[in-house]
XYZ file of C-alpha atoms in Angstrom:
570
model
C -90.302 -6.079 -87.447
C -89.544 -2.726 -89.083
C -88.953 -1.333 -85.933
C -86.387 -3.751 -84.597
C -84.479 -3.483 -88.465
C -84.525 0.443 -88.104
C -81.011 1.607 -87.668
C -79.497 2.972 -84.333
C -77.994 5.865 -83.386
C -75.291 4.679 -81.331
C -73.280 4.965 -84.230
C -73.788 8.763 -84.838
C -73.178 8.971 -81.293
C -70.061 7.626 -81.394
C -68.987 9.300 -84.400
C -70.196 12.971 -82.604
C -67.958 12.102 -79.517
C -64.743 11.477 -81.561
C -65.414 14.287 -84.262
C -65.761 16.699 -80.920
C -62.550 15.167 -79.494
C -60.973 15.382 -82.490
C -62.139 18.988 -83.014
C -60.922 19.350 -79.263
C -57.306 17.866 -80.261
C -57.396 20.316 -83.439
C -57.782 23.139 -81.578
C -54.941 22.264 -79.132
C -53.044 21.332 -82.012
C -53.548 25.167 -83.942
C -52.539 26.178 -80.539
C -49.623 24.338 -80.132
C -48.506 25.037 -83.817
C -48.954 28.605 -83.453
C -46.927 28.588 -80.695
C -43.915 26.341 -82.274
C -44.481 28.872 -84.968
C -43.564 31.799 -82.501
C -40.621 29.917 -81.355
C -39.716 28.767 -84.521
C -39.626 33.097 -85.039
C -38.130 33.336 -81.729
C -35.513 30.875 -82.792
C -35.184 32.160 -86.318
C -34.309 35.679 -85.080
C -32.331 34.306 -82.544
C -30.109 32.533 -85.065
C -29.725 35.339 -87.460
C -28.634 37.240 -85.300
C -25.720 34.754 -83.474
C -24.896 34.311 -87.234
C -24.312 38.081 -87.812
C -22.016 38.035 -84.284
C -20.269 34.827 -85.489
C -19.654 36.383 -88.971
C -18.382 39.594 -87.350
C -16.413 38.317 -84.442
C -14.829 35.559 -87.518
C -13.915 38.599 -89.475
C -12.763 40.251 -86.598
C -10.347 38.000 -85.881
C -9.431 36.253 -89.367
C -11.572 33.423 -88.861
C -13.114 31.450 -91.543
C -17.394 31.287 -90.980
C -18.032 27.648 -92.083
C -18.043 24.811 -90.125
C -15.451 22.852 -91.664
C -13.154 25.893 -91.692
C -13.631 26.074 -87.841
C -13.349 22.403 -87.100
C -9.695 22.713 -89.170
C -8.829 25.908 -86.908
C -10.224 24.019 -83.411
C -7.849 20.745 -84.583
C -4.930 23.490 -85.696
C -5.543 24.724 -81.663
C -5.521 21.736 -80.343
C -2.776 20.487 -81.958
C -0.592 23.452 -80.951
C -2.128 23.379 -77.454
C -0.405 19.202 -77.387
C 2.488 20.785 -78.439
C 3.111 23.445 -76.159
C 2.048 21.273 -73.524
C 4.860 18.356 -74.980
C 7.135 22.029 -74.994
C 6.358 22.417 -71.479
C 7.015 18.795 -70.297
C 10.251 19.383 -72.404
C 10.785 22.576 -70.110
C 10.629 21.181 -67.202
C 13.421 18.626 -67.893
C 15.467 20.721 -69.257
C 14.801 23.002 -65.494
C 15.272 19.748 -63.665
C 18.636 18.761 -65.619
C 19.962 22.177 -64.888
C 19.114 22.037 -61.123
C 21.682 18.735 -61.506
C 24.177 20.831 -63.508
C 23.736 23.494 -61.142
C 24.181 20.756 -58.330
C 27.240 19.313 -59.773
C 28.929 22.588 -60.414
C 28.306 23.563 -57.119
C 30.663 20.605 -56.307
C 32.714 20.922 -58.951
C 34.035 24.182 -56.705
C 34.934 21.679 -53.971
C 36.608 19.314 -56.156
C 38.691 22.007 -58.000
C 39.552 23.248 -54.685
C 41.255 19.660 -53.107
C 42.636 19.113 -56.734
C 44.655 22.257 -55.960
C 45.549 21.461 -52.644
C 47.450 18.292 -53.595
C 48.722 20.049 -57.027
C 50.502 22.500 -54.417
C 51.376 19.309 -52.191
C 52.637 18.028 -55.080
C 54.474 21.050 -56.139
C 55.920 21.348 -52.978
C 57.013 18.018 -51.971
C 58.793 17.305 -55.478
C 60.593 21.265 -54.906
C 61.705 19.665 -51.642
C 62.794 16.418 -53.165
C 64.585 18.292 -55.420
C 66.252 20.650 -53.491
C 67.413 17.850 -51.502
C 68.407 16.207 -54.741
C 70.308 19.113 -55.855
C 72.404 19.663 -52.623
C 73.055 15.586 -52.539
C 74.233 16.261 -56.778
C 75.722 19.633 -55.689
C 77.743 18.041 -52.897
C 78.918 14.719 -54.609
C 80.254 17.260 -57.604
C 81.943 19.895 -54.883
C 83.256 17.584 -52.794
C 87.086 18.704 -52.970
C 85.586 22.597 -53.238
C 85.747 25.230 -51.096
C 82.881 24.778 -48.742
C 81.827 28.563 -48.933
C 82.006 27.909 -53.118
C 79.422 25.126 -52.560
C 76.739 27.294 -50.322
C 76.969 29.580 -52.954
C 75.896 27.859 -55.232
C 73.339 26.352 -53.948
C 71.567 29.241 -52.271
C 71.646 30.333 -55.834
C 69.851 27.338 -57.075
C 67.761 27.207 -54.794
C 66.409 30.602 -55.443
C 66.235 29.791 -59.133
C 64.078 26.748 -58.247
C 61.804 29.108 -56.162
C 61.313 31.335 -59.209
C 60.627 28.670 -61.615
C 58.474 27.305 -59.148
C 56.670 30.322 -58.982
C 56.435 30.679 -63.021
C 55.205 27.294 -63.238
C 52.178 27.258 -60.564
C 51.201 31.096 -62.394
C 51.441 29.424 -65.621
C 49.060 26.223 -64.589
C 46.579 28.878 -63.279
C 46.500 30.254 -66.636
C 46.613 27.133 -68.809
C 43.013 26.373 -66.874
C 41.609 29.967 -66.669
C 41.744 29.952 -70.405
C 40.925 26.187 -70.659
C 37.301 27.140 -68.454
C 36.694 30.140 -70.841
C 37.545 28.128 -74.025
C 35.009 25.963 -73.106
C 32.347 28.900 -72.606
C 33.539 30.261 -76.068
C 32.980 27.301 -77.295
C 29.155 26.929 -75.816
C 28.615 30.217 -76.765
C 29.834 29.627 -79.946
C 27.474 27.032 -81.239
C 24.887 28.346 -79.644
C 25.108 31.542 -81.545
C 25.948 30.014 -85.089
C 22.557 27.905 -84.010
C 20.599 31.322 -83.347
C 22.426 32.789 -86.494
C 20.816 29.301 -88.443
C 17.487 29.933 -86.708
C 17.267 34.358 -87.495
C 18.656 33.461 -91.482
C 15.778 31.175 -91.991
C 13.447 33.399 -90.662
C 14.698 36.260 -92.515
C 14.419 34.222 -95.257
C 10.728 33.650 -94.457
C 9.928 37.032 -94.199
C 11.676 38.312 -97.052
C 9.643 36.006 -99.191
C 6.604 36.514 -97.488
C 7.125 40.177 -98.167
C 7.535 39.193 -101.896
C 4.432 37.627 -101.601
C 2.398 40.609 -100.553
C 3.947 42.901 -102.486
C 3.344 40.852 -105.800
C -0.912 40.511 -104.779
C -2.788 41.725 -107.425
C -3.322 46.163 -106.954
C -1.768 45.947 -103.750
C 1.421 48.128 -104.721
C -1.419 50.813 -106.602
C -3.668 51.092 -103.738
C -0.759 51.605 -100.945
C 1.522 53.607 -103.174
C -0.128 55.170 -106.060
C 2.885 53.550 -108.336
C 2.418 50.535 -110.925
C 5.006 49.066 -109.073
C 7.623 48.764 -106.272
C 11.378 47.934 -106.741
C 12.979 45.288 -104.419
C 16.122 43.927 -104.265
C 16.504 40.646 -106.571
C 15.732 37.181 -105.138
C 18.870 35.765 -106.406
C 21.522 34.824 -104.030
C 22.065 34.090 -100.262
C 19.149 35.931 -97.717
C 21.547 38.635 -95.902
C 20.083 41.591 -93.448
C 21.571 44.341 -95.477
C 19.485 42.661 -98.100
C 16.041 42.096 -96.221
C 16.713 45.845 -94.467
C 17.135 47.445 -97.982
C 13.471 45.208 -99.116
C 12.027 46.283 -95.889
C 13.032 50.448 -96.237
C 12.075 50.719 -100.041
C 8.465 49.268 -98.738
C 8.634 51.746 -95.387
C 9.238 54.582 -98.319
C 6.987 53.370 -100.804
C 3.867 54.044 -98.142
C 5.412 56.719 -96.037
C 2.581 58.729 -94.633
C -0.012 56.998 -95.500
C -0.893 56.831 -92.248
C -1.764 53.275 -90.265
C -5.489 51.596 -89.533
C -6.685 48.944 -87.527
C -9.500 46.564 -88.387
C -12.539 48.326 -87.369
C -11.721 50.821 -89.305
C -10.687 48.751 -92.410
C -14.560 47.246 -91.758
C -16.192 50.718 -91.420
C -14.505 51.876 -94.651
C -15.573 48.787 -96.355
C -19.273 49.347 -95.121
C -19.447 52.758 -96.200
C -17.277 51.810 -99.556
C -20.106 48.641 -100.378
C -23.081 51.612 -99.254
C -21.720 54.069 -101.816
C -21.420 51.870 -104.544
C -24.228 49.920 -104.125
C -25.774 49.300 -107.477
C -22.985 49.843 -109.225
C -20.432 47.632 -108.012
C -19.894 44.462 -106.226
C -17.148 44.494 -103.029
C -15.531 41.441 -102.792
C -12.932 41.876 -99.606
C -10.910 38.545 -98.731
C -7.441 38.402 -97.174
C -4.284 36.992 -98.313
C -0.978 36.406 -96.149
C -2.631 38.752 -93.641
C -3.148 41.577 -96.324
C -6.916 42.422 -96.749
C -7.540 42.765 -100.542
C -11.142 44.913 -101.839
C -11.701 43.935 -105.520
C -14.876 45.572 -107.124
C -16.839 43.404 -109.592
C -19.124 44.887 -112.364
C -20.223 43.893 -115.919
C -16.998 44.423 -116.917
C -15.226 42.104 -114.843
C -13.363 41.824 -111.339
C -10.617 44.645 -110.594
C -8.482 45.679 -107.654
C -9.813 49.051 -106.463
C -6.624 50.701 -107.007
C -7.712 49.946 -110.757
C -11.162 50.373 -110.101
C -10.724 53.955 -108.922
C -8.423 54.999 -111.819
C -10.675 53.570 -114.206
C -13.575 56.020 -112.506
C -11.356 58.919 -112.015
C -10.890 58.884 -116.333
C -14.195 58.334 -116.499
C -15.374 61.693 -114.469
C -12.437 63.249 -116.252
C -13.985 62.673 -119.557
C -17.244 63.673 -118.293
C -16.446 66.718 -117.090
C -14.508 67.561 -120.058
C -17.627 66.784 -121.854
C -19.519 68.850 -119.336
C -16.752 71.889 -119.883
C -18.239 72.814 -123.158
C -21.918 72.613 -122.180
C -21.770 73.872 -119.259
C -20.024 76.941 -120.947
C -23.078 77.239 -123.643
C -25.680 77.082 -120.656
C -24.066 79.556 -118.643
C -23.242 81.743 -121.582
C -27.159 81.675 -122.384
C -28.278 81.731 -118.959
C -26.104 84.497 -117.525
C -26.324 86.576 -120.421
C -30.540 85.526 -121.139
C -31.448 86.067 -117.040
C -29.676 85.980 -114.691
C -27.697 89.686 -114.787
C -30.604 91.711 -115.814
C -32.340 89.622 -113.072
C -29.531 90.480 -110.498
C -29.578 94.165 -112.215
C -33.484 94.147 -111.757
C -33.333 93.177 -108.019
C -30.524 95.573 -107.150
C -32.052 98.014 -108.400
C -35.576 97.412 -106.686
C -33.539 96.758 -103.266
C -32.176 100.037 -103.551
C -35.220 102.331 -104.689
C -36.748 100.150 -101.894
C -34.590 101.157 -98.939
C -34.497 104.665 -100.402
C -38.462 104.455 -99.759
C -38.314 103.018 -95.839
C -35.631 106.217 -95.589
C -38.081 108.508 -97.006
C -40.585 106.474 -94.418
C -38.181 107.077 -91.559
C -37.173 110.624 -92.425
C -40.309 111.557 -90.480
C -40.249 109.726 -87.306
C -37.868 110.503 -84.432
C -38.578 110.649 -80.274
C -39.220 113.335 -78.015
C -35.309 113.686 -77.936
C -34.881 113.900 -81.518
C -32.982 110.432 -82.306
C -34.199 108.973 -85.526
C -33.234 106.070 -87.890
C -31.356 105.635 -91.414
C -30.912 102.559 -93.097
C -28.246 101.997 -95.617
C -27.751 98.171 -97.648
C -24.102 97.536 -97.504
C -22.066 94.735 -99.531
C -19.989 92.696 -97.288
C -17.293 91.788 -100.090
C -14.034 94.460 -100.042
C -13.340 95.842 -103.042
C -11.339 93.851 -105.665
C -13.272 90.489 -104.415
C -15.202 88.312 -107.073
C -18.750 89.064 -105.788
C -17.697 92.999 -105.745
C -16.842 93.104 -109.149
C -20.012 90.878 -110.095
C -21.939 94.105 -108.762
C -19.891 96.151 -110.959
C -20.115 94.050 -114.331
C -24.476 93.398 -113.434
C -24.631 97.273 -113.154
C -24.806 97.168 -117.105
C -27.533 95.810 -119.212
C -26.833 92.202 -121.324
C -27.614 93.924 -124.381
C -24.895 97.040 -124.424
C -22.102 94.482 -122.632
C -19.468 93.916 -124.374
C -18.066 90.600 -124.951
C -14.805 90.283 -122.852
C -17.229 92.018 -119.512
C -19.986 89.129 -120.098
C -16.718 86.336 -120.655
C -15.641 87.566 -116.916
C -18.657 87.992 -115.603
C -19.565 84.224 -116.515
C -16.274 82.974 -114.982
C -16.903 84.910 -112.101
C -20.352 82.953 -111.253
C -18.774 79.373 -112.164
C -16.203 80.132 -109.797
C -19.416 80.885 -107.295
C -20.985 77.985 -108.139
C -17.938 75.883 -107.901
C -17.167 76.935 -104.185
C -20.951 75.787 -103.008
C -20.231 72.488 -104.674
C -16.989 72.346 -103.007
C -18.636 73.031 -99.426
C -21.452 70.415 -100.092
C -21.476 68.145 -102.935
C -24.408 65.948 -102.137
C -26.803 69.057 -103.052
C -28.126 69.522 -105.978
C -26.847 72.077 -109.158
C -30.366 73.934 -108.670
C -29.272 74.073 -104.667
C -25.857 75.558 -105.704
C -27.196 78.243 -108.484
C -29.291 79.315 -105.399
C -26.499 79.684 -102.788
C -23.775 81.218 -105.325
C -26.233 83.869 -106.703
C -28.125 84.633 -103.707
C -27.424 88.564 -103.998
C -29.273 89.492 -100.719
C -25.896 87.073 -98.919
C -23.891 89.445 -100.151
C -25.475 92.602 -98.409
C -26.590 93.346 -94.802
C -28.542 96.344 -93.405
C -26.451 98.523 -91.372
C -28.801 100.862 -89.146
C -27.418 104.579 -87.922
C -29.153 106.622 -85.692
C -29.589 110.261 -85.950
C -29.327 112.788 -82.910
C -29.917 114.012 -80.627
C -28.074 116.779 -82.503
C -28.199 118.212 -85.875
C -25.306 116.300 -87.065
C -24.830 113.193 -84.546
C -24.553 110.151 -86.156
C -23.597 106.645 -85.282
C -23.686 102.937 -85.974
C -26.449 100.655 -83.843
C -24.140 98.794 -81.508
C -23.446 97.094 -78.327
C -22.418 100.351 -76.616
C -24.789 102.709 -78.512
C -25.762 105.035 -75.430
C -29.099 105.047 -75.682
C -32.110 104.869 -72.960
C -34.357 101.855 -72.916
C -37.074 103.643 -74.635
C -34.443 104.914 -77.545
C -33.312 101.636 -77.892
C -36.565 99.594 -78.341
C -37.865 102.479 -80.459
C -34.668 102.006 -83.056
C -35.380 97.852 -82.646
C -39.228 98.667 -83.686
C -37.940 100.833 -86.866
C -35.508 98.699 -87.679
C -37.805 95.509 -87.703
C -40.368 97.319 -89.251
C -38.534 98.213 -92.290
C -37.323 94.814 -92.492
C -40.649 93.532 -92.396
C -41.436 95.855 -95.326
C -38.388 94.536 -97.019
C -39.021 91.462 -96.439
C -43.095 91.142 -97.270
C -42.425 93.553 -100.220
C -39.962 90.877 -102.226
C -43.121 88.321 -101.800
C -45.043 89.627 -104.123
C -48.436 91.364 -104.154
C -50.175 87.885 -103.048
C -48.678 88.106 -99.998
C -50.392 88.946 -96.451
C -48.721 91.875 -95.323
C -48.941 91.243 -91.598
C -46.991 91.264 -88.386
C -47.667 90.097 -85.089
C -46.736 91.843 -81.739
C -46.836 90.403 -78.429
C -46.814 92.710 -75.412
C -46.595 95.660 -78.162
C -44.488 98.931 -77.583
C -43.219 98.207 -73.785
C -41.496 101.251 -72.446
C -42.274 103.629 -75.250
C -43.546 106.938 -74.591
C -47.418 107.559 -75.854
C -46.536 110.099 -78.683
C -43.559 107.933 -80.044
C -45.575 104.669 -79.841
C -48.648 107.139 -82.697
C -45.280 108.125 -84.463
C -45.089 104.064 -84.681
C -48.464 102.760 -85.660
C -48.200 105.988 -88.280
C -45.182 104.430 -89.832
C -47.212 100.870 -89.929
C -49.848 102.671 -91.856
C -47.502 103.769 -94.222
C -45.898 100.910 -94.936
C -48.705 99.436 -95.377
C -48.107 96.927 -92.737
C -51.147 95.343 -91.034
C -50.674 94.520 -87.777
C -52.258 92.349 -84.773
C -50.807 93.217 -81.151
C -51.286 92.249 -77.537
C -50.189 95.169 -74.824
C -51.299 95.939 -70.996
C -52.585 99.279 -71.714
C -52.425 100.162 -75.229
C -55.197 101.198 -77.337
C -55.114 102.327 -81.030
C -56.820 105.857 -80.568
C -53.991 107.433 -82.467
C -54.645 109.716 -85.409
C -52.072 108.502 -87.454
C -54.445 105.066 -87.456
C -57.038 105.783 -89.711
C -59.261 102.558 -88.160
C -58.771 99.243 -85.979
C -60.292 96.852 -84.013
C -59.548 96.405 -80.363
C -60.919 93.570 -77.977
C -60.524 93.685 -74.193
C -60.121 90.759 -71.786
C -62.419 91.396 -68.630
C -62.689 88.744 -65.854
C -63.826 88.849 -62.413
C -62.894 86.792 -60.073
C -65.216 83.263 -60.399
C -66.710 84.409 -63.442
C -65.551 83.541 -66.973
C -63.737 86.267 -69.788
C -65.361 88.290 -71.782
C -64.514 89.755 -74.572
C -65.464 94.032 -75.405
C -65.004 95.076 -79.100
C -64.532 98.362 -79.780
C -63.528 100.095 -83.339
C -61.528 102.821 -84.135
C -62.641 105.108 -87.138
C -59.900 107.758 -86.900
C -61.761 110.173 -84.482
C -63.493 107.938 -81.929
C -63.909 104.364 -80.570
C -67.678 102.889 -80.428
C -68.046 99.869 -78.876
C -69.570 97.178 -81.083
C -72.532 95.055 -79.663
């Protein structure tokens, strides 16, 4: 009995089979969700960035961005595309009726032509009626005349009646000559005064339009500079002389300003909006065509006409502030440091190429050319850094006042000129360009022989052999070297590193040339050929030579130097 009351399992069973099928669904269901989620990314992106083209192409072309603004510019289209359709139909009539016109004044030619005809019929059969007339009158009032009397007469009538004939047809042709170009007057005439209508209310238009602009809040200070611009008053009938005079007082208000289009108005924005970000707001919108920047801060929204004055005070009064300080600090610095520091290192640069000359006095080749060096300021005499030299060459504490006023004017102007060439660096950045004394020098390099008293500048066309001239280079950059290591400190590693060392250098030139490294207490690492350190002007080095055979890997054979023989070292 207990076993037929013990619960089943088909239950469990059943409940396992859906919770797998429902884990099964889950996981399809993560999978399907993650990817929805990509596309929902995808899509996201997508969107952003078709919003970003929409907002620029709308700005590009003066478009508003919302929907509503776009459905009233679409129904704006489409009503103007119904209406130059309807314009069109309205064409074509109008082409049709004057095909008919054309038509009918093609025949009006014709008609003119037969109304002619019978007017000279006409003409001529009433002349012959009343020529006839006038002999029958002529005759009835002659009769009991002399019959030559009588033709006399009447040939002379008749030849008045020809002439007034004449008159009279010339005359007609006239009357409708100048009837046909009254009427195209007259056409003309209303079409212009309807043209004339048209233009005035138009000009109209645009003058006030112009108004418009012109009135916008900082437009007139941002395109002119002025507080305002003077037009001519609104009062009165619209005339050209009056919308020219409006139109030439704006063309002289911006004259050469110069003209942009809107990619550039949108660039300049950008870069105005990443400038001041942080401390203003750019609000750009347009107005009758006229793009307007206002920038907002805690103080309120301004024009940036206004908002540029207001800044240029404000640096005004800063550096006036500055003025006075800036006077104090250089007063103390110059006067505290910086001239018996420039003094100081004049000084040293001088004793120290006096001391590579002494170096150099001593080395020459086998044909007697030899090396000076001389430190030469670049700035003519008369120029600011030249007289800087002059006004440093005296200590701070025996300087008298009006000197140390100069000389501190002198270095502002200095620092000035680096700000001027890049203000983004820093005051520190300028200091360090303007009083860099070793800018104001360069090392001019003479060589010596062959003769007792030859002497010339190291240039291009310096006849020299290849041996003279690498020898000078060597000198040259070894005393630089010097120079150069020596302003370091004592800290620093006096070293210098030559590859393929002394190439083309005769063997007692190339001991005159480790002697002078020795001297200047230069140590040096080089690579060469053939070149081996058994000089006696080397009091000890280390050399290592490369030896392979072929197949067989380097090796490396040390040998020292003491001064008076090489011993190789295990």
């Amino acid at each position: 009995a207990h076993v037929r009351t013990a619960p089943t399992g088909a239950a469990l069973a059943q409940a396992r089979t859906l919770a797998v099928a429902a884990a099964r669904q889950a996981a399809r269901s993560r999978t399907e969700a993650a990817r929805l989620g990509d596309r929902a990314a995808e899509l996201r992106a997508a969107w952003k960035t078709q919003e970003a083209t929409h907002r620029s192409l709308c700005d590009r072309h003066g478009l508003p961005h919302d929907t509503e603004g776009l459905r009233e510019v679409r129904d704006t289209a489409h009503a103007a595309q119904e209406a130059c359709r309807a314009g069109a139909a309205a064409l074509a009539t109008l082409a049709r009726r004057r095909e008919r016109h054309a038509e009918e004044v093609a025949r009006l030619a014709g008609h003119r032509d037969r109304r002619i005809e019978a007017e000279h019929g006409a003409e001529e059969a009433w002349a012959q009626w009343h020529r006839e007339a006038a002999e029958v009158e002529a005759l009835t009032e002659s009769l009991g005349q002399e019959a030559g009397e009588v033709h006399r007469r009447l040939a002379a009538a008749e030849e008045e009646l020809r002439r007034v004939t004449r008159e009279l047809a010339e005359a007609r042709r006239t009357a409708q000559t100048l009837g046909e170009q009254e009427a195209v007057a007259r056409r003309d005439a209303e079409t212009a005064e309807g043209a004339a209508a048209t233009a005035g209310a138009q000009l109209a238009g645009v003058l006030e339009r112009l108004r418009r602009q012109v009135a916008l809040p900082g437009l007139v200070a941002a395109a002119t500079g002025a507080d305002h611009l003077d037009l001519p008053p609104a009062d009165g009938p619209v005339t050209p002389d009056l919308v020219q005079r409006a139109a030439a007082a704006v063309r002289d208000a911006v004259a050469g300003a110069g003209s942009a289009d809107v990619n550039a108005l949108m660039r300049a924005r950008q870069k105005l909006e990443a400038e001041l970000q942080g401390g203003f707001d750019v609000v750009h919108t347009v107005t009758d065509d006229v793009h307007l920047v206002d920038l907002v801060d805690a103080t309120g929204r301004r024009p940036v006409a206004e908002a540029a004055a207001d800044l240029r005070a404000r640096v005004e009064r800063a550096r006036e502030a500055l003025t006075s300080r800036e006077h104090e600090v250089f007063t103390n610095f110059v006067i505290g440091g910086v001239g018996e520091e420039l003094r100081r290192r004049l000084a040293q640069s001088e004793q120290l190429v006096a001391a590579m000359n002494d170096s150099l006095r001593s080395i020459s080749t086998s044909h007697g050319i030899g090396v000076r060096l001389a430190w030469v300021l670049d700035a003519p005499e008369g120029s600011a850094v030249h007289r800087i030299k002059e006004l440093v060459q005296s200590a701070a504490a025996v300087r008298p006042g009006e000197p140390t006023e100069e000389l501190i004017g002198l270095l502002r102007e200095q620092v000035e000129e680096q700000f001027a060439l890049d203000e983004t660096a820093g005051y520190a950045q300028h200091l360090k360009n303007a009083l860099d004394y070793r800018d104001w020098h360069h090392m001019r390099v003479t060589i010596l022989g062959p003769g007792p008293h030859d002497r010339r500048e190291l240039r291009g066309r310096a006849k020299l052999s290849q041996g003279e001239t690498r020898f000078v280079s060597y000198v040259t950059l070894f005393a630089a070297a010097d120079a150069y290591l020596s302003g370091l400190g004592d800290t620093a590693l006096r070293l210098v590193l030559l590859d393929d060392a002394f190439a083309k250098v005769d063997d007692p030139t190339i001991g005159e040339l480790m002697g002078l490294l020795v001297r200047l207490d230069l140590d040096f690492c080089m690579t060469a050929h053939n070149l081996w350190v058994t000089y006696p002007q080397v009091p000890c080095a280390d050399e290592y030579e490369i030896l392979r055979a072929e197949g067989t890997p380097a090796v490396a054979v040390h040998t020292h130097w003491d001064g008076r023989a090489r011993h190789l070292t295990a």
